Coordinates of C-alpha atoms in Angstrom, one line a residue:
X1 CA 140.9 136.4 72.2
X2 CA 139.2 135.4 75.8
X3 CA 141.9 136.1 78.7
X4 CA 142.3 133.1 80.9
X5 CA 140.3 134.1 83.6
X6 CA 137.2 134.7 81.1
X7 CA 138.0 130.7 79.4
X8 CA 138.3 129.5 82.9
X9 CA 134.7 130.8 83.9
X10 CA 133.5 129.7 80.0
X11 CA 134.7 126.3 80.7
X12 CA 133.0 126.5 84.0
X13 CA 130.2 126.9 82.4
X14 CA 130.7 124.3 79.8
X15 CA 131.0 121.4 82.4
X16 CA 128.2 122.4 84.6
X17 CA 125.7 122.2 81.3
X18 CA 127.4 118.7 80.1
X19 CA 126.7 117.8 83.8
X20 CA 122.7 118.5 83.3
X21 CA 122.8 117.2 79.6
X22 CA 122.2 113.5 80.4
X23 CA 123.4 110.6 79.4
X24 CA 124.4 109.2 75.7
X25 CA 124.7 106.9 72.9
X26 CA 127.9 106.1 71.0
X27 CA 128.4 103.2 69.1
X28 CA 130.6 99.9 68.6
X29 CA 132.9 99.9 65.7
X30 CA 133.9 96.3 65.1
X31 CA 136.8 95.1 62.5
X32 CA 136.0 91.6 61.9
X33 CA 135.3 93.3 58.1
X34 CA 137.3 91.8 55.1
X35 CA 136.9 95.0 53.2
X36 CA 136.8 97.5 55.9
X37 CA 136.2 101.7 55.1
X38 CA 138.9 103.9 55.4
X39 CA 139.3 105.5 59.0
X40 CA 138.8 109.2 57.6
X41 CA 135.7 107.8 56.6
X42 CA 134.2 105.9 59.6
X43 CA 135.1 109.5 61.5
X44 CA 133.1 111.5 58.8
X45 CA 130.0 109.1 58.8
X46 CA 130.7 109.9 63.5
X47 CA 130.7 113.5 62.5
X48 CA 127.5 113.3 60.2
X49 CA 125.0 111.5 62.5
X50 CA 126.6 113.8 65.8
X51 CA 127.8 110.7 67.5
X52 CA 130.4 111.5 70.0
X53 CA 131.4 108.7 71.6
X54 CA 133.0 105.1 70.3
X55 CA 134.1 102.2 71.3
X56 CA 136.9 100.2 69.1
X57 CA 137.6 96.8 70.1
X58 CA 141.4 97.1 69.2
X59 CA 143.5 99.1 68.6
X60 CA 143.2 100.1 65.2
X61 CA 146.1 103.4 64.8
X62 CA 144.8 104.8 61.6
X63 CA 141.6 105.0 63.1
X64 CA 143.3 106.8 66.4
X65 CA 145.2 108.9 63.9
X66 CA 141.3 110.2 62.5
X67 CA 139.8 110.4 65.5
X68 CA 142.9 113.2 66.6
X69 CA 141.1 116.6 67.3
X70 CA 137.5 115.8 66.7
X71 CA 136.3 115.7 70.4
X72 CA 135.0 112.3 70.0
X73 CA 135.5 110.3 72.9
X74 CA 136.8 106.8 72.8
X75 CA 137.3 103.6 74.5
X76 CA 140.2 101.6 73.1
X77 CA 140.2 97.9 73.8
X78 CA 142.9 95.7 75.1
X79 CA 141.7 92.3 73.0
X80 CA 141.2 89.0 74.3
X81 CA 144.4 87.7 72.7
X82 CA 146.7 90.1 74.6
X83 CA 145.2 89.8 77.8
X84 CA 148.0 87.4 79.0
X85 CA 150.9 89.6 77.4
X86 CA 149.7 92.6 79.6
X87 CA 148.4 90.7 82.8
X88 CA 151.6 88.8 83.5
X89 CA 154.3 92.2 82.9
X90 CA 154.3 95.6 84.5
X91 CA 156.4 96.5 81.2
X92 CA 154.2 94.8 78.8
X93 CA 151.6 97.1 80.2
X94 CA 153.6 100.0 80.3
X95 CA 154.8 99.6 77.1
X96 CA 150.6 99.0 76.3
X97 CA 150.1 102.4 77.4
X98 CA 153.0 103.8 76.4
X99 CA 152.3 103.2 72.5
X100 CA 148.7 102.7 72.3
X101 CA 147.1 105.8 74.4
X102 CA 150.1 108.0 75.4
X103 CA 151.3 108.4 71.9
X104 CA 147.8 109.8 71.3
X105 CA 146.4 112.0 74.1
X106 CA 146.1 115.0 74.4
X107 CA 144.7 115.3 70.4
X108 CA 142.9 111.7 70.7
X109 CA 139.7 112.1 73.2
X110 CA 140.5 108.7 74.9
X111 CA 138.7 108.1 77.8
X112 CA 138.2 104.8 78.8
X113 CA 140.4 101.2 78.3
X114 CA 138.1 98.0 78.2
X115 CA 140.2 95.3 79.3
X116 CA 139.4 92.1 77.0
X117 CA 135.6 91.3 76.2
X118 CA 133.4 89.4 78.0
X119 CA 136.4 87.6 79.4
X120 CA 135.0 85.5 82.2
X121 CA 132.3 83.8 79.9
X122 CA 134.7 83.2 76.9
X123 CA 137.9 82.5 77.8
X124 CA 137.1 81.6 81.5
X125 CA 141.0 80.4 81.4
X126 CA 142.0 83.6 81.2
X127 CA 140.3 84.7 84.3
X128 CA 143.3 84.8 86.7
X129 CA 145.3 87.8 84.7
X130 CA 141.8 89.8 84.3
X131 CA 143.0 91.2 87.5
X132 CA 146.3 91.8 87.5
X133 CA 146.2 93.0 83.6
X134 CA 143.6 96.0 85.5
X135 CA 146.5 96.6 88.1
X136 CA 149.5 97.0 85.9
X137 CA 147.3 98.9 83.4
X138 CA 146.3 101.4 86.2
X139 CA 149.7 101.6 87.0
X140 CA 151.3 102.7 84.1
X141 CA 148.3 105.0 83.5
X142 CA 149.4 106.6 87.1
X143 CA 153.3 106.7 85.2
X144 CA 152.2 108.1 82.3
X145 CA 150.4 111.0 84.4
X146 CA 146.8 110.0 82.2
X147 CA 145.0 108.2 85.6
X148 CA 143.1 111.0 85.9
X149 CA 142.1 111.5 82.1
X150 CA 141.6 107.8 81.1
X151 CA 139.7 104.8 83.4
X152 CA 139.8 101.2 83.2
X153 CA 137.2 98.3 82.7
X154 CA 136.5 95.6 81.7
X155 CA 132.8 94.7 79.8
X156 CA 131.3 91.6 81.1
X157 CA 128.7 89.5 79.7
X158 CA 125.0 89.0 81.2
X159 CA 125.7 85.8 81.3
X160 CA 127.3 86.5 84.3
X161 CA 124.1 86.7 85.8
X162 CA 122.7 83.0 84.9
X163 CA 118.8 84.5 86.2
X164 CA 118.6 88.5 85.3
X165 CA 114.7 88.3 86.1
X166 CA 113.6 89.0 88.8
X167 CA 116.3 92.0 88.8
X168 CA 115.8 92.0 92.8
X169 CA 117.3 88.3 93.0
X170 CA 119.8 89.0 90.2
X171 CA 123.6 87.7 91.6
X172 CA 126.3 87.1 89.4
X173 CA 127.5 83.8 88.8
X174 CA 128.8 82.8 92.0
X175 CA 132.0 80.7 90.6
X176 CA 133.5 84.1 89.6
X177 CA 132.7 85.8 93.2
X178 CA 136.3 86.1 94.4
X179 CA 137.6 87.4 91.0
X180 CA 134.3 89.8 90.5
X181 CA 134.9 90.9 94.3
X182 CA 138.9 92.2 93.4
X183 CA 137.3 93.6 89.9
X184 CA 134.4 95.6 92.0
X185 CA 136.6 96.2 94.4
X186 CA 139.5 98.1 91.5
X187 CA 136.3 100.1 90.2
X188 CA 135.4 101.3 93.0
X189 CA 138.6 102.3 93.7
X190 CA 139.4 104.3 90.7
X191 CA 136.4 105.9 90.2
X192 CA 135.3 103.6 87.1
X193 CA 132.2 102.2 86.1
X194 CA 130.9 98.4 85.4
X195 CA 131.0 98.1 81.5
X196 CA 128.0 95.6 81.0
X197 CA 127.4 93.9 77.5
X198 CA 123.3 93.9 77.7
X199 CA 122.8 91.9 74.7
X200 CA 118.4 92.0 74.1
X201 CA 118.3 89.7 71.1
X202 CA 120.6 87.2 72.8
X203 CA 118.1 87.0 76.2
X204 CA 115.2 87.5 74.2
X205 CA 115.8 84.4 71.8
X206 CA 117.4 81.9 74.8
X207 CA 113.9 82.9 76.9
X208 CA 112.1 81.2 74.3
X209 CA 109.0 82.8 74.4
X210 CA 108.9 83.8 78.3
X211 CA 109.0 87.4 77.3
X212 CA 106.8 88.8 75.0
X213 CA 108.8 90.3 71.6
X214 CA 107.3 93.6 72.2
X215 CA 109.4 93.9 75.6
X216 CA 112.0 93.0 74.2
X217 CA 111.7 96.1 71.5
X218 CA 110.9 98.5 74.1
X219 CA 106.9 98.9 72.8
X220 CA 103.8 98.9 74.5
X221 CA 102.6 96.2 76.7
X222 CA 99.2 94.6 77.0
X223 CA 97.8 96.4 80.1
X224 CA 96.6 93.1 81.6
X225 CA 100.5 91.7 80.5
X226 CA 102.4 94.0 82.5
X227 CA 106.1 92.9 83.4
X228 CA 106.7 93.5 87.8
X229 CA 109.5 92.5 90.1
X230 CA 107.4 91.0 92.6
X231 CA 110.1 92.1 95.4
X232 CA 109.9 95.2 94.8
X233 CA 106.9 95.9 92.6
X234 CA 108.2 98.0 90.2
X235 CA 107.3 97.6 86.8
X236 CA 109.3 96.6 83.9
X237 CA 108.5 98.3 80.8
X238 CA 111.4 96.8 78.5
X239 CA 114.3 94.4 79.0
X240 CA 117.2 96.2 78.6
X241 CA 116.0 98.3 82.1
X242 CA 115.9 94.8 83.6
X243 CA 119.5 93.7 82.9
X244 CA 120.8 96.6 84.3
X245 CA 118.7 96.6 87.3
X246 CA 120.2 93.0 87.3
X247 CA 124.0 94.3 87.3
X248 CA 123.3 96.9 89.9
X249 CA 121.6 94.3 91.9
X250 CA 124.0 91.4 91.4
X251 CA 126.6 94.0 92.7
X252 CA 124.7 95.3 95.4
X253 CA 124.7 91.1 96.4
X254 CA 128.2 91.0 97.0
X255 CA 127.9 94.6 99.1
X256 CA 129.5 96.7 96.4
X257 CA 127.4 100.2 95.5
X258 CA 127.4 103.5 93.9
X259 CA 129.7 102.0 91.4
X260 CA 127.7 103.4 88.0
X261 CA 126.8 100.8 84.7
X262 CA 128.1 101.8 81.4
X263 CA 126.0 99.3 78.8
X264 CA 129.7 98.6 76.6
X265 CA 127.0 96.5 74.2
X266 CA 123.6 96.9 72.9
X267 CA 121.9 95.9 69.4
X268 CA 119.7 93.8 67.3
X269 CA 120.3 91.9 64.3
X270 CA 118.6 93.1 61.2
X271 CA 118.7 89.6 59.4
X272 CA 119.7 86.2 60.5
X273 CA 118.9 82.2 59.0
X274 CA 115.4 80.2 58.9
X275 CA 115.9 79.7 62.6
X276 CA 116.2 82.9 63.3
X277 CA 112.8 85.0 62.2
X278 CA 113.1 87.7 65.0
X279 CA 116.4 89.1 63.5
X280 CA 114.6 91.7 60.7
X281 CA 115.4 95.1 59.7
X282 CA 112.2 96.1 61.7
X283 CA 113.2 95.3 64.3
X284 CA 116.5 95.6 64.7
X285 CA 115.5 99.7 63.3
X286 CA 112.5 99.3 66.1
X287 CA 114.9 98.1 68.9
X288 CA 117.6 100.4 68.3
X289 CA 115.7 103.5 67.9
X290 CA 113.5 102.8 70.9
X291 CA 116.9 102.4 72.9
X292 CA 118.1 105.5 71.8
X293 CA 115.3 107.5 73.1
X294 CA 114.6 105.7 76.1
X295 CA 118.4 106.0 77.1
X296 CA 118.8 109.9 75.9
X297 CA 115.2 110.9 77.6
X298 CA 117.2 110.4 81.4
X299 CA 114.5 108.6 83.3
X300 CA 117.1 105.4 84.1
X301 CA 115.7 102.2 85.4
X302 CA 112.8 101.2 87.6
X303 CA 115.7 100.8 90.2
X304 CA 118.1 103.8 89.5
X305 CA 115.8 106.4 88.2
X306 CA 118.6 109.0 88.5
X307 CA 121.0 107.1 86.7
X308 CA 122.8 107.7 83.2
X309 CA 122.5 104.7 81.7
X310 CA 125.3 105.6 78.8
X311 CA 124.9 103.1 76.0
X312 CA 127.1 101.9 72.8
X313 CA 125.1 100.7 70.1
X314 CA 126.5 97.6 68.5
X315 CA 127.8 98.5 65.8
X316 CA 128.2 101.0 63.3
X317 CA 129.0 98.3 60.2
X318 CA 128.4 94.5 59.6
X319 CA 131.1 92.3 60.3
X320 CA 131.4 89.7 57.9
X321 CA 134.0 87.8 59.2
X322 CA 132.8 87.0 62.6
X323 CA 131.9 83.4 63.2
X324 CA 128.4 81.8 64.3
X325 CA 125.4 81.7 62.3
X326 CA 124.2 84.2 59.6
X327 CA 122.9 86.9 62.6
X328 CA 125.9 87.2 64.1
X329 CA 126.8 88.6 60.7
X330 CA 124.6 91.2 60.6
X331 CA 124.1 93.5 63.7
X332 CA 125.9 96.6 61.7
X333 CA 123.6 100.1 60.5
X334 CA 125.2 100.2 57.9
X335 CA 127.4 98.2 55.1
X336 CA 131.5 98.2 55.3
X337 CA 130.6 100.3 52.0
X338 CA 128.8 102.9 53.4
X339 CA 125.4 101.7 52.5
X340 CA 122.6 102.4 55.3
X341 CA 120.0 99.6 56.2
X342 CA 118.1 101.9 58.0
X343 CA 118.8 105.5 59.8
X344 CA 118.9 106.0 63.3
X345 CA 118.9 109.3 64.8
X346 CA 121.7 109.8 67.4
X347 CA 120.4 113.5 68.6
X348 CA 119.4 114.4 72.1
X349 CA 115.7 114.6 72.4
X350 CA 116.4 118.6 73.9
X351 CA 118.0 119.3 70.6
X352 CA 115.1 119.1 68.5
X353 CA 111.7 120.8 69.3
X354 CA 109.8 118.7 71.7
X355 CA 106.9 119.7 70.7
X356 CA 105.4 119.4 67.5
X357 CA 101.8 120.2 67.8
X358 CA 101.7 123.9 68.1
X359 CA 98.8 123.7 70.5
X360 CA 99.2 126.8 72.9
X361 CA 97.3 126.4 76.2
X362 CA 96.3 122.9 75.8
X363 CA 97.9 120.3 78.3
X364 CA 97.5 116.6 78.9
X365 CA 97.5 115.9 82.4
X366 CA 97.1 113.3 85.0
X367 CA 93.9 112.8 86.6
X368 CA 94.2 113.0 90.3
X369 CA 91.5 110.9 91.4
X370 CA 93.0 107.6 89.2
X371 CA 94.4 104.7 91.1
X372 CA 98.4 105.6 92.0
X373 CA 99.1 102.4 90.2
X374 CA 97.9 102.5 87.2
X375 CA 99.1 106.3 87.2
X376 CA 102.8 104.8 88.1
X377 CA 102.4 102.2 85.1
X378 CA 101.3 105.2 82.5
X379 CA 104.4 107.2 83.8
X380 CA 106.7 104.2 83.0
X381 CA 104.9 104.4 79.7
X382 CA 105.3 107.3 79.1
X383 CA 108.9 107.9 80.0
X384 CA 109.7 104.5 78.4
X385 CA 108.3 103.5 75.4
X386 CA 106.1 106.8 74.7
X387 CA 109.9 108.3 74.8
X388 CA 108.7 111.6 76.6
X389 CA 111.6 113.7 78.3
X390 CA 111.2 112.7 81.8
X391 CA 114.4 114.6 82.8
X392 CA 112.6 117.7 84.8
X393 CA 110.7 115.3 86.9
X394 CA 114.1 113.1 88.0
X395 CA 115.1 114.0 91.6
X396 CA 116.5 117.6 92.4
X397 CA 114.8 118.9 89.2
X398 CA 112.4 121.6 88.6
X399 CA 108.9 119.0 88.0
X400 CA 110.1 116.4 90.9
X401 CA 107.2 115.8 93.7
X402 CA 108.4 112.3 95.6
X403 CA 104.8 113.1 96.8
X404 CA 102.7 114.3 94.2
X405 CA 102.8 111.2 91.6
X406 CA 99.8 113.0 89.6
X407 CA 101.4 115.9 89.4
X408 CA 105.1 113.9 88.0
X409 CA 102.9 111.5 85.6
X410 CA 101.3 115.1 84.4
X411 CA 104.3 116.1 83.5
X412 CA 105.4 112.8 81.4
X413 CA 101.6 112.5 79.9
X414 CA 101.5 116.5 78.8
X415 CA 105.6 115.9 77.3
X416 CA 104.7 112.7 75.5
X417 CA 101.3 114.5 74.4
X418 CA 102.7 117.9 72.8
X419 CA 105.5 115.6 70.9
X420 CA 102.8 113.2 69.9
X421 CA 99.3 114.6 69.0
X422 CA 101.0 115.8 65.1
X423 CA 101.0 111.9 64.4
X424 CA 98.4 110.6 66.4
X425 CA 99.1 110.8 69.8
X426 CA 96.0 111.1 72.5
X427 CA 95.9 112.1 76.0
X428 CA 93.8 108.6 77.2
X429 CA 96.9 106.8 79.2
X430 CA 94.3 103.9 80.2
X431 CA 91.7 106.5 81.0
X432 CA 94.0 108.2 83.4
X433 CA 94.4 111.1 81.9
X434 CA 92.5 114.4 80.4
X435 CA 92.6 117.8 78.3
X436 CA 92.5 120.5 80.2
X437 CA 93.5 124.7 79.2
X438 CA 94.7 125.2 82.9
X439 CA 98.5 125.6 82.9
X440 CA 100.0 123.1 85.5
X441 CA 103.0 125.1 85.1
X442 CA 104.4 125.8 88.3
X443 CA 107.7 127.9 89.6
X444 CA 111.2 126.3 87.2
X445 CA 108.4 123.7 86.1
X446 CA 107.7 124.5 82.7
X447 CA 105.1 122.3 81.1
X448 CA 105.2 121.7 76.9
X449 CA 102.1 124.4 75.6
X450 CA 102.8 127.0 77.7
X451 CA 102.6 130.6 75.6
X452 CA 105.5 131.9 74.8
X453 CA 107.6 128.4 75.1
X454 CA 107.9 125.7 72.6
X455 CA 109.5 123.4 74.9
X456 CA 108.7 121.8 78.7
X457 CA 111.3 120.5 81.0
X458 CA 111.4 123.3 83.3
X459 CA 114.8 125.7 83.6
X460 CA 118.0 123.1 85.2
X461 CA 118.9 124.9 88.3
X462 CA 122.8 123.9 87.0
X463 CA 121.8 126.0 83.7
X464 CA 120.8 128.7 85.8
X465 CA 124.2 129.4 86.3
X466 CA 125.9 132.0 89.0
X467 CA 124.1 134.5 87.9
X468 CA 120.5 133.9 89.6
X469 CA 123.1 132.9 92.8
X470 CA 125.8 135.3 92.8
X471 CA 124.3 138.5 91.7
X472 CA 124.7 140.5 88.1
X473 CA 128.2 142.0 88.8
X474 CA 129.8 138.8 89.2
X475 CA 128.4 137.1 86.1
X476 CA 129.1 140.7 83.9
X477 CA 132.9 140.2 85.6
X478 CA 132.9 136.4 84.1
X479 CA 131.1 137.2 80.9
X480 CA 132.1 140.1 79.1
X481 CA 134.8 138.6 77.7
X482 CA 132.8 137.0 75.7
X483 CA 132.7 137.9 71.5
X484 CA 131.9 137.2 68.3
X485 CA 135.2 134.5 68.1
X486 CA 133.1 132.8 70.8
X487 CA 130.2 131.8 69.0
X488 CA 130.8 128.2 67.9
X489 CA 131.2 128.4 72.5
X490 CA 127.9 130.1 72.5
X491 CA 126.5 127.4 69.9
X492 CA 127.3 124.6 71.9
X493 CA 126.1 126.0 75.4
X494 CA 122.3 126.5 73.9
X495 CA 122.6 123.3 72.7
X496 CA 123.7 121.6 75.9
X497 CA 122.0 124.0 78.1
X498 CA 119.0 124.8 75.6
X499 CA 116.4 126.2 78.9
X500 CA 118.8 128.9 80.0
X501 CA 117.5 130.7 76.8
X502 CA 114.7 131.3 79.2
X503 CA 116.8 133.2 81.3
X504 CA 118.2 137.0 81.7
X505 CA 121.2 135.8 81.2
X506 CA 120.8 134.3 77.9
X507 CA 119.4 137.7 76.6
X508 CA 122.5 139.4 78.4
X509 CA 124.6 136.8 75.8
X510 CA 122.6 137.6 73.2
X511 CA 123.5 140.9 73.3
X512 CA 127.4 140.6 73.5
X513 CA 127.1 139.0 70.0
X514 CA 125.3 141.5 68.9
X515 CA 127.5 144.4 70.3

């Protein structure tokens, strides 16, 4: 048994690695099914591919009742159709809370409320309780003592923004600009994020052929068929990074900021009718995939490099009752019955070993004499769709040189490289890049091929913890508590804090579980 004070210091611990551990992927579980799994089941298939967070449109009890004491965190939806009930009553919303999140917290992990679905584009009618239905909410939230626990939203469509390209001159629709100002405006307030609905297939299709497919699926552009805001020249290496550049910029328009993007919505359709040819299993596995790793490898968007971009894939299972044509149908993983269409892999790239070639001494980097553009447009690449970790060369980490852009691209080129070569990868990057046996690793900077590491990404200062800041007293007064009963704790720190391995202080671990 750990005394307090040692669990308070553990969980100190804990929260500063799920701080550095980036963002993530859950997924949308719809029930528009006319034979839908049991909920013990839907939380066994969460448990099997390691995803952790949900969404559910509705609230669906059963399923609250499975999700009880699995960590899993959850957004519950307040549906379009009681949108009125809880937007013109303080009770009704009380009572909302009161039987539909209260009744399950602490055991049920829920985190966030969406308030209705795309509301303002679908049931534009609606739109003068949106507000008031967030207020009450909030305020029986604050009753219930759970404000601090639980946040409110509500996901909008991006049809909100009629013109997401160029992201720089994005604005939502300006009919809604008093409403959006009062929702921006409650966000803000509360410490809640956008929920946007970022729909690919949907833009792609309606462009009708202005955007190449391969943008769309997050692959490789034609060098000479490169996508650029020309406000702000930054390039555009899919289209999902350009819609949420959109909603940041559309709320930067109306003079609201630092109010983070949570993407509520984000899939392709594996099959759809004769007018639909782009909705195949290839591409909804190539989409999807792509999305994963581009959201879990933390470089953000051209605009908000820093940024988390968390993402819900929609969905888990086809729906085969919701209306429209045959697509609409079909944007499920798997069948109600359990049956995959194709397998997606939900793990953080730092969980698995980044690199896969072996080679020991050998590093792909950038050549310094190349043109800063082009380098720019193979570190996009590379971070993008080559789906190398770019987290140790965001701002404030151990590879970031705002003046160096050889020495970040290196970085990228040598990660995407060492997780490549096994299957093919090369170190060319457009003739920007080259083999060299010189290890560019420098200080924290760890580069992928390095002897005596399998992995780049540098040491995160946050997983450095107290003891390279406070001395080895100090951490032996926060650690020794720690024991073998601790090791599921010890488990989950090297998986969310895999570099500190590297460090004394892993070994000093090591060897309390070995006492």
């Amino acid at each position: 048994m750990v005394p307090n004070r040692g669990k308070r210091s553990i969980l100190l611990l804990v929260l500063f690695c799920v701080n550095a551990s980036g963002a993530f992927v859950g997924i949308n579980v719809g029930t528009s099914i006319s034979n839908p799994p049991p909920a013990s089941d839907i939380v066994a298939i969460l448990k099997e591919k390691q995803i952790r967070h949900v969404r559910l449109f509705d609230v669906d009890h059963e399923m609250l009742n499975a999700l009880a004491n699995t960590g899993i965190e959850v957004i519950v939806g307040v549906p379009n159709d009681q949108l009125l009930r809880v937007g013109q009553s303080r009770s009704e919303a009380a009572d909302w809370i009161n039987k539909n999140v209260a009744a399950y917290i602490p055991a049920t992990n829920i985190t966030y409320i969406a308030v209705g679905n795309e509301v303002l584009t679908t049931i534009p009618n609606a739109a003068l309780v949106l507000i008031p239905a967030l207020q009450f909410l909030q305020s029986a939230l604050l009753a219930a003592n759970l404000n601090s626990q639980v946040k409110i939203s509500s996901p909008q469509s991006i049809d909100m923004i009629p013109k997401f390209f160029p992201p720089s001159t994005a604005t939502f629709n300006s009919t809604w600009n008093s409403i959006m100002n009062q929702y921006l405006q409650f966000l803000k307030n509360y410490g809640s994020s956008f929920m946007l609905n970022a729909q690919t297939y949907y833009a792609y299709t309606k462009g009708q052929g202005i955007f190449p497919l391969d943008f769309a699926l997050f692959q490789a552009l034609n060098p000479n068929n490169q996508v650029v805001d020309p406000n702000t020249n930054l390039y555009y290496t899919n289209m999902f990074d350009s819609m949420v550049d959109a909603a940041y910029y559309s709320m930067q328009a109306l003079n609201f900021t630092g109010i983070p993007v949570i993407v509520t919505a984000s899939g392709w359709p594996w099959f759809g009718g004769s007018k639909e040819p782009d909705a195949t299993v290839d591409n909804a596995l190539a989409y999807n995939s792509n999305l994963i790793k581009h959201v879990l490898n933390g470089s953000g968007t051209p605009s908000q490099p820093t940024a988390q971009i968390n993402t819900y894939i929609f969905e888990l299972f086809n729906e085969d009752l919701r209306p429209g044509p045959i697509s609409e149908k079909n944007w499920g993983i798997m069948y109600p019955n359990k049956t995959a269409l194709y397998t997606l892999s939900f793990e953080h790239p730092d969980e698995s070993d980044g690199d896969s070639t072996g080679l020991v001494g050998v590093f792909c980097v950038a050549n310094s004499s190349a043109p800063a553009i082009a380098l720019k447009q193979g570190l996009d690449w590379a971070c993008g769709p080559g789906s190398a970790n770019c987290s140790a060369i965001q701002p404030g980490q151990p590879c970031y040189d705002s003046n160096n852009i050889a020495a970040v691209a290196s970085y990228a080129y040598n990660d995407y490289y060492h997780r490549t070569q096994a299957n093919g990868g090369t170190c060319n990057f457009n003739n920007t890049a080259m083999i060299t046996t010189t290890d560019p690793s420098h200080g924290l900077c760890i580069f992928a091929g390095r002897s005596g590491s399998s992995k780049g990404g540098g040491i995160s200062p946050v997983c450095l913890l107290e003891s390279e800041k406070k001395g080895e007293q100090q951490k032996e007064e926060k650690m020794v508590m720690l024991r073998h009963s601790d090791l599921k704790l010890w488990v989950l720190l090297r998986n969310l804090c895999v570099r500190v391995k590297q460090t004394p202080f892993a070994s000093y671990l090591g060897t309390l579980l070995d006492a």
